Amino acid sequence: MSNATVDQVAVLGAGMHPWGKWGRNFVTYGVAAAQAALEDAGIDWKDVGFVAGADTMRNGYPGYVSGATFAQALGWTGIPVTSTYGACASGAMALDAARQRILSGMCDVALVVGADTTPKGFLKPNVGGREDDPDWLRFKLLGASNPTYFALYARRRMELYGATQDDFAAVKVKNSRHGLGNPYARYRKEVTAEDVSASPLVASPLRLLDICATSDGGAAMVLTSMEYARKHLGDKSPVRISAISTVTPTFPNTIIEMPEFATDSAAGIPAPDLKFKQAIGHAAYAQAGIGPDDVDVAEVYDLSTALELDWYEDLGFCGPGEAEKLIRDGVTTLDGRLPVNPSGGLACFGEAVPAQAIAQVCELTWQLRGEAEGRQAKDPKVGITANQGLFGHGSSVILTR
Amino acid sequence: MFTQTSEPDQDQTIAGPIMSGESTTNTRRRLPAVEGWFTVPEAGSDQSPALIGTLCRSSGTYFFPPERVMSRAPGHSDSDLVDVELSTRGKIWSYTDAQYQPPPPYVPVSDPHVPFAIAAVELEKEKMVVMGQVVPEVAVADLRVGMEMELVIDTLNVETDEETGEEVEMVIWKWKPVEGGSAS
């Protein structure tokens, strides 16, 4: 990795609380995941030097100060905390905060935790009239929910590249098979293309089974300096974080995105060479000093089935308009050349916003260790995650071993 | 909630309260559902409604919704921002519909919910894409990427003035296929 622009940190522990609709306090999921990650690392909570929490917007004040909430629940030890929020990228931002602490030499061991308890149905804005909040106004003035935006992208693929609803269904079928053996997945049931086409339309052309649910869940990781890992593990080599990208869009952003009413205008300043989603992956590749050809396994944000196809192209796995061929040819299935979403993805998990980006990295940790029982890709050495959320947030993490 | 009770101002064409035209039997007062985002021509006027954007003079960049504090074009923070009417026609970039009733603050207009289409329309001059509901008589089956659309003002929902009990029609911009318009 001689071309890398950022030093690596070690992943010593990964832990999750199973996804579901458990209806319990989010703190219980976060604590369970944290304890699992600490146990996996063989590190005592008292030896952790920093806690980064990924916030939840739907669980009151404790959710806005998640770092402290988890630290208190685990037992105050006097260490510094931070709490991050960046929509779907919240977990990656928390990982990045931990990485910065370690790389700056301010601590050797950091714990990262994200957990959520979600209400039923569409994700919706917080209550109260807020005439200056675009996330409130888009529901009020357009009736535009999150699937509205997913559907605009899906329809665009159909019109531009000849994608079909069958191609979208193939993503769901693949991911449902991948998730069958994952003990952390909420939905562990094989789904057929017929099941997808028989499910009700939500936002044309997307059907209910094309769109991910919202879930409860928790994920946590223990990160350490490479030096600490060497002392702790001896001859064993840890999985390493080689990149965390949390870039924002570059003006003018010409793709319509949640929760906006319009794109930026490219009338005065030309659009950047890379679209936002491309830039997210590009920044990660640059940090790690690798390219798409080096990737062996990926966890990408399939908020909708069609969005997984967009990611194939935006992460450089294929050219524009070629994603349908990848899914049709089985390239991205578990036994294909480049398995995507071996965990089952959001199709099998449903989204637990602040935990999801961490869960993606947990899965790749297990994949790179060869510990992903029942869903193990063949000997992967490099893995990449990607996600995008509203208000200009997105992230990509690269793991290597 | 809506509280404005002032009388219609005949001179005000930009996002001001106006009366429904005599051509309909509906005499409810009409109010823009959001202030300052679009024009509402007077009843009987031959003017077309338009979205109100702002133009950053030094970069030539448009903003919608209108950006009135500071230009968001990097390096142009001290540029003048002027209100402009955006192009009233554009071509569909993509489209979808709401088969399920959106959650609040969306206000249901019928019970049960009737699906409505939503289009993202590309404005050539402004080089930007603007979303809007599609007029209710048009469904996704009638739409295609590249289809020419025009801006119209239509009912978003009907609200009751809490003080007077009067029913008020809240209006919003919507996209409507141009009759005989280009489909590519």
XYZ file of C-alpha atoms in Angstrom:
585
model
C 0.000 0.000 0.000
C 2.822 2.374 -0.835
C 0.436 4.817 -2.499
C -1.710 5.229 0.609
C -2.080 8.801 1.794
C -3.341 8.035 5.319
C -1.921 5.645 7.918
C -3.854 2.567 8.918
C -5.520 1.662 12.196
C -6.294 -1.878 13.350
C -9.729 -3.417 13.802
C -9.502 -5.575 16.898
C -13.137 -6.105 17.641
C -16.482 -6.145 15.880
C -19.836 -6.783 17.487
C -23.519 -6.451 16.692
C -26.929 -6.829 18.252
C -29.251 -8.629 15.822
C -31.420 -6.354 13.669
C -35.177 -6.596 14.168
C -38.174 -4.660 15.369
C -37.549 -5.348 19.023
C -39.047 -2.129 20.365
C -36.538 -1.795 23.202
C -34.451 1.231 24.176
C -31.675 1.794 21.611
C -29.120 1.879 24.421
C -29.647 -1.835 25.084
C -28.650 -2.662 21.483
C -25.619 -0.384 21.614
C -24.379 -1.820 24.886
C -24.849 -5.411 23.674
C -22.915 -4.607 20.488
C -20.169 -2.816 22.450
C -19.734 -5.732 24.830
C -19.579 -8.142 21.899
C -16.928 -5.998 20.187
C -14.853 -5.719 23.364
C -15.075 -9.463 23.901
C -14.111 -10.077 20.276
C -11.084 -7.819 20.775
C -10.156 -9.319 24.113
C -9.987 -5.821 25.543
C -11.482 -4.670 28.826
C -13.789 -1.635 28.807
C -11.492 -0.032 31.388
C -8.667 -0.054 28.793
C -10.668 1.935 26.221
C -9.355 5.487 25.840
C -12.055 7.091 23.699
C -15.694 6.498 22.789
C -17.357 7.709 19.609
C -21.134 7.350 19.381
C -23.223 7.646 16.216
C -26.376 9.578 17.070
C -30.010 8.687 16.539
C -32.554 11.438 15.831
C -35.583 9.438 16.960
C -34.872 8.607 20.578
C -34.785 11.912 22.401
C -31.856 13.593 24.123
C -29.866 10.399 24.888
C -29.804 9.795 21.136
C -28.237 13.219 20.449
C -25.397 12.529 22.915
C -24.913 8.872 22.091
C -21.202 8.781 22.942
C -21.906 9.794 26.516
C -25.059 7.672 26.661
C -23.109 4.517 25.809
C -20.163 5.504 28.036
C -22.482 5.992 30.994
C -24.291 2.713 30.327
C -20.986 0.855 30.156
C -19.868 2.593 33.377
C -18.182 6.005 33.463
C -14.394 5.655 33.311
C -13.526 9.317 32.810
C -12.532 9.023 29.152
C -13.371 11.650 26.507
C -16.333 11.030 24.215
C -17.727 12.404 20.986
C -21.104 12.026 19.327
C -21.501 12.377 15.583
C -24.450 12.754 13.280
C -24.278 12.541 9.500
C -27.475 10.742 8.472
C -26.572 7.375 6.906
C -22.866 8.218 7.243
C -23.086 8.768 11.024
C -21.362 5.492 11.854
C -18.491 6.147 9.447
C -18.048 9.618 10.934
C -17.799 8.041 14.387
C -15.226 5.564 13.050
C -13.316 8.483 11.547
C -13.339 10.364 14.862
C -11.873 7.287 16.551
C -9.289 6.882 13.802
C -8.195 10.518 14.158
C -7.713 10.101 17.925
C -5.579 7.025 17.354
C -3.531 8.425 14.455
C -2.851 11.624 16.386
C -1.441 9.532 19.216
C -4.062 10.723 21.701
C -5.246 7.196 22.463
C -4.416 3.577 21.657
C -7.860 2.011 21.929
C -11.180 3.508 20.818
C -14.708 2.134 20.923
C -17.259 3.097 18.265
C -20.965 2.419 18.833
C -24.168 3.105 16.910
C -27.685 1.895 17.673
C -31.245 2.809 16.779
C -34.837 2.111 17.620
C -37.084 3.041 14.699
C -40.793 3.708 14.394
C -43.000 1.847 11.930
C -43.454 2.966 8.323
C -41.800 5.648 6.213
C -38.984 7.566 7.843
C -40.557 10.967 8.425
C -39.426 14.354 9.666
C -39.561 15.250 13.335
C -42.892 16.727 14.401
C -43.715 20.437 14.549
C -44.129 23.066 11.820
C -40.751 24.070 10.450
C -41.248 26.221 7.360
C -37.490 26.681 6.869
C -36.542 22.982 7.086
C -36.333 21.376 3.624
C -36.838 17.928 5.170
C -40.178 19.076 6.575
C -41.165 21.076 3.498
C -40.603 18.264 0.987
C -43.259 16.165 2.731
C -45.575 19.159 3.098
C -45.257 20.663 -0.398
C -44.374 17.665 -2.592
C -45.451 14.631 -0.597
C -41.946 13.376 -1.369
C -40.875 10.517 0.904
C -37.481 8.812 0.718
C -38.721 6.177 -1.792
C -39.711 9.053 -4.097
C -36.042 9.859 -4.608
C -34.991 6.190 -4.854
C -37.637 5.744 -7.538
C -36.400 8.731 -9.560
C -32.966 7.098 -9.748
C -34.480 3.699 -10.599
C -36.625 5.103 -13.412
C -33.606 6.947 -14.745
C -31.703 3.618 -14.976
C -34.603 2.086 -16.881
C -34.821 4.922 -19.378
C -31.058 5.432 -19.808
C -29.720 1.910 -19.635
C -32.688 -0.354 -20.322
C -32.782 -1.700 -16.769
C -35.920 -3.646 -15.974
C -37.895 -4.264 -12.821
C -36.611 -7.860 -13.139
C -33.042 -6.573 -12.796
C -34.030 -4.738 -9.620
C -35.754 -7.879 -8.314
C -32.573 -9.874 -9.027
C -30.745 -7.715 -6.482
C -33.327 -8.552 -3.828
C -33.216 -12.258 -4.705
C -29.409 -12.269 -4.447
C -29.294 -10.365 -1.166
C -32.037 -12.483 0.404
C -29.956 -15.578 -0.330
C -26.827 -13.984 1.087
C -28.594 -13.090 4.317
C -30.067 -16.550 4.925
C -27.152 -17.601 7.099
C -26.455 -14.288 8.812
C -27.472 -14.437 12.485
C -27.585 -10.617 12.677
C -29.979 -10.165 9.740
C -33.633 -9.370 10.436
C -35.059 -11.067 7.330
C -33.627 -14.549 6.739
C -36.006 -15.848 4.133
C -35.424 -16.558 0.488
C -37.273 -14.111 -1.761
C -38.113 -14.950 -5.369
C -38.497 -12.604 -8.320
C -42.195 -13.518 -8.238
C -42.414 -12.390 -4.605
C -40.953 -9.024 -5.589
C -43.260 -8.522 -8.570
C -46.262 -9.539 -6.465
C -45.474 -6.964 -3.779
C -47.355 -3.655 -4.007
C -45.968 -0.676 -5.884
C -44.728 2.004 -3.485
C -43.132 4.515 -5.837
C -43.188 3.462 -9.480
C -41.133 1.533 -10.594
C -40.177 0.369 -7.099
C -42.209 -2.167 -5.177
C -42.352 -2.847 -1.477
C -39.707 -5.578 -1.688
C -37.385 -3.270 -3.673
C -37.225 -0.855 -0.737
C -35.509 -1.510 2.567
C -37.396 -1.453 5.841
C -36.439 0.476 8.968
C -35.092 -1.617 11.823
C -33.777 -1.652 15.359
C -30.172 -2.724 15.729
C -26.754 -1.949 17.102
C -23.164 -2.295 15.908
C -19.816 -1.558 17.526
C -16.122 -1.752 16.759
C -12.887 -1.601 18.714
C -10.121 0.212 16.830
C -6.501 0.435 17.978
C -3.171 1.767 16.820
C -1.120 -0.660 14.716
C 1.495 -0.721 17.476
C -1.052 -1.651 20.127
C -2.417 -4.363 17.827
C 1.038 -5.876 17.327
C 1.580 -6.079 21.093
C -1.919 -7.394 21.687
C -2.043 -9.969 18.882
C 1.558 -11.090 18.640
C 2.071 -12.875 15.316
C -1.542 -12.578 14.211
C -2.155 -9.796 11.710
C -5.266 -7.672 12.245
C -7.728 -6.447 9.676
C -6.885 -2.793 9.076
C -8.869 0.283 8.157
C -7.082 1.799 5.170
C -9.552 4.534 4.335
C -12.593 6.358 5.658
C -14.152 8.812 3.249
C -16.820 11.201 4.519
C -16.682 13.753 1.706
C -19.435 16.230 0.880
C -20.700 17.131 -2.608
C -18.848 19.618 -4.790
C -20.850 22.570 -6.144
C -22.796 22.334 -8.352
C -24.300 19.009 -7.320
C -26.423 18.159 -10.359
C -28.147 15.008 -9.056
C -31.422 15.567 -7.203
C -30.961 14.395 -3.623
C -32.936 14.060 -0.424
C -34.344 16.320 0.921
C -33.895 18.878 -1.871
C -36.510 20.395 -4.203
C -33.991 21.044 -6.945
C -30.412 20.355 -7.935
C -27.759 23.013 -7.957
C -27.558 24.907 -11.234
C -24.675 24.207 -13.596
C -25.441 27.317 -15.665
C -22.581 29.367 -14.276
C -20.103 26.863 -12.896
C -19.636 23.546 -14.700
C -20.566 20.328 -12.885
C -17.584 18.548 -11.290
C -16.048 15.573 -13.099
C -17.204 13.174 -10.390
C -20.800 12.896 -9.257
C -21.205 12.940 -5.480
C -21.524 9.168 -5.103
C -18.480 8.649 -7.303
C -16.529 11.155 -5.230
C -17.331 9.240 -2.029
C -15.617 6.091 -3.315
C -12.891 7.997 -5.129
C -11.731 9.662 -1.917
C -11.591 6.283 -0.176
C -9.549 4.702 -2.990
C -7.150 7.662 -2.902
C -6.605 7.338 0.864
C -5.935 3.612 0.611
C -3.812 3.956 -2.513
C -5.815 1.300 -4.376
C -8.420 1.162 -7.117
C -11.667 -0.665 -7.887
C -9.768 -3.589 -9.442
C -8.240 -4.364 -6.049
C -11.609 -4.860 -4.336
C -12.617 -8.435 -3.428
C -15.859 -7.824 -1.556
C -18.226 -4.879 -0.987
C -21.041 -3.820 1.310
C -23.079 -1.097 -0.381
C -26.209 0.757 0.687
C -29.165 -0.925 -1.007
C -31.798 1.460 0.313
C -33.475 0.277 -2.868
C -32.524 -2.604 -5.139
C -31.822 -0.177 -7.987
C -29.463 1.854 -5.813
C -27.215 -1.190 -5.403
C -26.799 -1.151 -9.195
C -25.923 2.565 -9.096
C -23.184 1.763 -6.577
C -21.576 -0.838 -8.884
C -20.922 1.977 -11.320
C -20.171 4.738 -8.841
C -17.561 2.572 -7.088
C -15.987 1.753 -10.452
C -16.825 -1.967 -10.530
C -18.112 -1.394 -14.077
C -18.833 1.445 -16.481
C -22.067 3.457 -16.668
C -24.961 1.289 -17.811
C -23.103 -1.966 -17.168
C -24.426 -2.779 -13.692
C -27.352 -4.790 -15.030
C -24.884 -7.089 -16.752
C -23.029 -7.638 -13.472
C -26.166 -8.705 -11.635
C -27.425 -10.804 -14.582
C -24.053 -12.582 -14.890
C -23.872 -13.340 -11.183
C -20.624 -11.409 -10.743
C -21.844 -9.916 -7.464
C -23.257 -13.084 -5.904
C -21.362 -14.780 -3.086
C -19.609 -17.204 -5.445
C -19.027 -14.569 -8.129
C -15.880 -12.570 -8.843
C -16.908 -9.619 -6.677
C -19.533 -10.454 -4.047
C -21.632 -7.451 -3.072
C -23.591 -7.395 0.175
C -22.592 -10.842 1.434
C -24.322 -9.857 4.702
C -27.628 -9.682 2.868
C -27.426 -5.886 2.820
C -30.227 -3.569 3.803
C -32.573 -5.956 1.998
C -32.081 -8.406 4.877
C -31.314 -5.944 7.656
C -33.560 -2.945 7.138
C -31.958 0.351 8.037
C -30.946 1.244 11.594
C -29.411 4.552 10.548
C -26.579 5.236 13.039
C -25.634 1.548 13.291
C -25.720 0.732 9.600
C -22.396 2.129 8.385
C -20.691 0.435 11.354
C -22.489 -2.818 10.582
C -21.133 -2.694 7.028
C -17.587 -2.483 8.423
C -18.276 -5.262 10.965
C -19.342 -7.524 8.106
C -16.221 -6.786 6.080
C -14.087 -7.427 9.177
C -15.582 -10.901 9.495
C -15.287 -11.456 5.745
C -11.593 -10.530 5.722
C -10.932 -12.699 8.773
C -12.732 -15.617 7.138
C -15.244 -15.713 9.983
C -18.443 -14.933 8.069
C -19.989 -18.318 8.622
C -22.696 -19.251 6.132
C -21.962 -16.257 3.885
C -18.179 -16.260 3.499
C -16.725 -14.795 0.301
C -13.727 -16.625 -1.099
C -10.573 -15.402 0.636
C -11.110 -11.632 0.316
C -8.197 -9.332 1.116
C -9.699 -5.931 0.332
C -13.244 -4.806 1.104
C -15.078 -1.521 0.547
C -18.284 -0.113 2.013
C -20.381 2.704 0.591
C -23.438 4.593 1.637
C -25.203 7.868 1.070
C -27.775 9.699 3.108
C -29.621 12.961 3.030
C -28.217 16.479 3.450
C -24.992 15.775 1.543
C -23.737 12.897 3.661
C -22.059 9.752 2.464
C -19.206 7.489 3.403
C -16.929 4.764 2.204
C -14.579 2.633 4.281
C -11.842 0.379 2.935
C -10.591 -2.589 4.944
C -7.497 -4.608 4.094
C -5.591 -7.501 5.585
C -50.746 26.724 10.726
C -52.203 29.238 8.312
C -53.316 32.456 9.950
C -53.218 35.117 7.229
C -56.526 36.959 6.872
C -55.599 40.025 4.818
C -57.675 40.999 1.793
C -56.419 40.118 -1.685
C -53.971 42.653 -3.070
C -54.693 43.242 -6.744
C -51.186 44.492 -7.466
C -49.449 41.574 -5.932
C -48.613 38.873 -8.404
C -45.684 37.326 -6.649
C -46.860 34.752 -4.162
C -49.689 36.947 -2.933
C -53.235 35.969 -1.994
C -55.666 36.022 -4.920
C -59.245 35.007 -5.637
C -60.223 32.040 -7.710
C -61.404 33.005 -11.167
C -65.077 33.361 -12.061
C -64.676 30.541 -14.533
C -64.982 28.098 -11.670
C -67.792 27.814 -9.213
C -65.183 27.678 -6.506
C -64.819 31.047 -4.782
C -62.488 29.934 -2.029
C -59.584 32.213 -1.407
C -56.332 30.809 -2.763
C -53.023 31.188 -0.983
C -49.574 29.968 -1.910
C -48.586 27.000 0.248
C -45.166 28.572 0.647
C -44.284 32.248 0.442
C -42.019 33.692 -2.206
C -41.239 30.553 -4.197
C -43.557 31.106 -7.168
C -45.796 33.654 -8.831
C -49.549 33.305 -8.966
C -51.011 35.398 -11.810
C -54.372 37.011 -11.142
C -57.449 35.228 -12.379
C -58.043 36.055 -16.024
C -54.475 37.216 -16.504
C -52.668 35.975 -19.590
C -49.428 35.697 -17.649
C -47.959 32.300 -16.891
C -47.066 31.322 -13.371
C -43.374 30.833 -12.698
C -41.031 29.612 -10.028
C -39.055 32.364 -8.368
C -35.375 31.629 -8.121
C -32.405 33.808 -7.412
C -29.523 34.497 -9.742
C -26.000 34.912 -8.442
C -24.871 37.690 -10.777
C -21.143 37.055 -10.703
C -21.238 33.266 -11.242
C -24.401 33.039 -13.367
C -25.759 30.345 -11.040
C -29.453 29.988 -10.249
C -30.931 28.858 -6.952
C -34.281 27.262 -6.231
C -35.754 27.556 -3.682
C -34.574 31.162 -3.830
C -31.354 31.646 -1.881
C -31.628 35.105 -0.369
C -28.848 35.214 2.219
C -25.668 34.535 0.270
C -24.680 32.881 -2.978
C -23.784 29.240 -2.428
C -21.468 29.260 -5.436
C -18.011 28.887 -3.887
C -15.951 32.063 -4.347
C -19.010 34.217 -5.045
C -20.149 34.957 -1.500
C -20.189 38.720 -2.087
C -22.176 38.474 -5.324
C -25.567 40.146 -5.709
C -28.518 37.781 -5.551
C -31.510 38.908 -7.598
C -34.963 37.376 -7.835
C -35.705 35.929 -11.274
C -38.527 33.921 -12.766
C -37.232 30.504 -13.832
C -38.065 28.889 -17.173
C -41.630 27.650 -17.120
C -40.935 24.700 -19.417
C -38.457 21.865 -19.175
C -37.956 18.200 -19.940
C -38.510 15.264 -17.610
C -35.276 14.007 -16.024
C -37.129 11.279 -14.157
C -40.516 10.610 -12.581
C -42.347 8.437 -10.096
C -45.504 8.443 -8.016
C -46.716 8.180 -4.435
C -48.773 5.001 -4.295
C -48.993 5.272 -0.509
C -50.151 8.329 1.389
C -47.021 10.226 2.476
C -46.624 10.832 6.234
C -47.293 14.241 7.853
C -46.775 17.104 7.330
C -48.242 15.996 3.977
C -51.933 16.856 4.168
C -54.184 14.148 2.665
C -56.458 15.445 -0.096
C -58.710 12.426 -0.380
C -59.761 9.401 1.624
C -58.700 6.880 0.519
C -55.418 8.152 -0.879
C -55.258 8.525 -4.656
C -51.737 8.087 -6.081
C -50.187 11.190 -7.611
C -47.182 11.460 -9.894
C -44.013 13.415 -9.131
C -41.631 14.609 -11.836
C -38.092 15.951 -11.739
C -37.874 18.377 -14.645
C -34.686 19.688 -16.197
C -34.624 23.396 -17.071
C -32.319 23.947 -20.029
C -31.330 27.551 -19.440
C -30.813 27.200 -15.692
C -29.155 23.763 -16.065
C -30.971 22.475 -13.026
C -33.627 19.902 -12.162
C -36.724 20.931 -10.216
C -39.164 18.501 -8.617
C -42.893 18.977 -8.486
C -46.108 17.049 -8.244
C -47.673 16.312 -11.611
C -51.242 17.526 -12.159
C -53.685 14.920 -10.816
C -55.172 13.883 -14.141
C -51.774 12.609 -15.350
C -50.359 9.249 -14.191
C -46.870 7.758 -14.526
C -48.035 5.700 -17.513
C -48.457 9.005 -19.379
C -44.906 10.195 -18.638
C -41.528 9.574 -20.294
C -38.018 10.823 -19.646
C -37.441 13.757 -22.012
C -41.125 14.693 -22.216
C -41.758 18.442 -22.304
C -43.537 19.803 -19.240
C -44.861 23.195 -18.233
C -45.402 24.769 -14.865
C -48.933 25.336 -13.617
C -50.448 26.407 -10.320
C -52.821 23.916 -8.774
C -54.419 22.996 -5.474
C -52.174 21.346 -2.910
C -54.828 20.995 -0.218
C -57.643 22.879 1.472
C -57.112 24.290 4.939
C -59.455 25.965 7.388
C -58.557 29.363 8.772
C -58.548 28.787 12.525
C -59.857 32.299 13.288
C -62.631 32.735 10.725
C -63.510 29.132 9.893
C -63.116 30.049 6.235
C -61.879 27.342 3.879
C -58.774 28.366 2.000
C -57.253 26.658 -1.001
C -53.504 26.267 -0.633
C -51.842 26.288 -4.053
C -48.507 24.978 -5.248
C -46.563 24.631 -8.497
C -47.101 21.421 -10.446
C -45.778 20.023 -13.707
C -48.103 19.310 -16.609
C -47.282 17.719 -19.982
C -47.188 20.301 -22.783
C -49.953 19.490 -25.226
C -48.402 18.441 -28.480
C -45.021 18.899 -26.821
C -41.830 17.155 -27.775
C -41.343 13.732 -26.234
C -37.591 13.534 -26.513
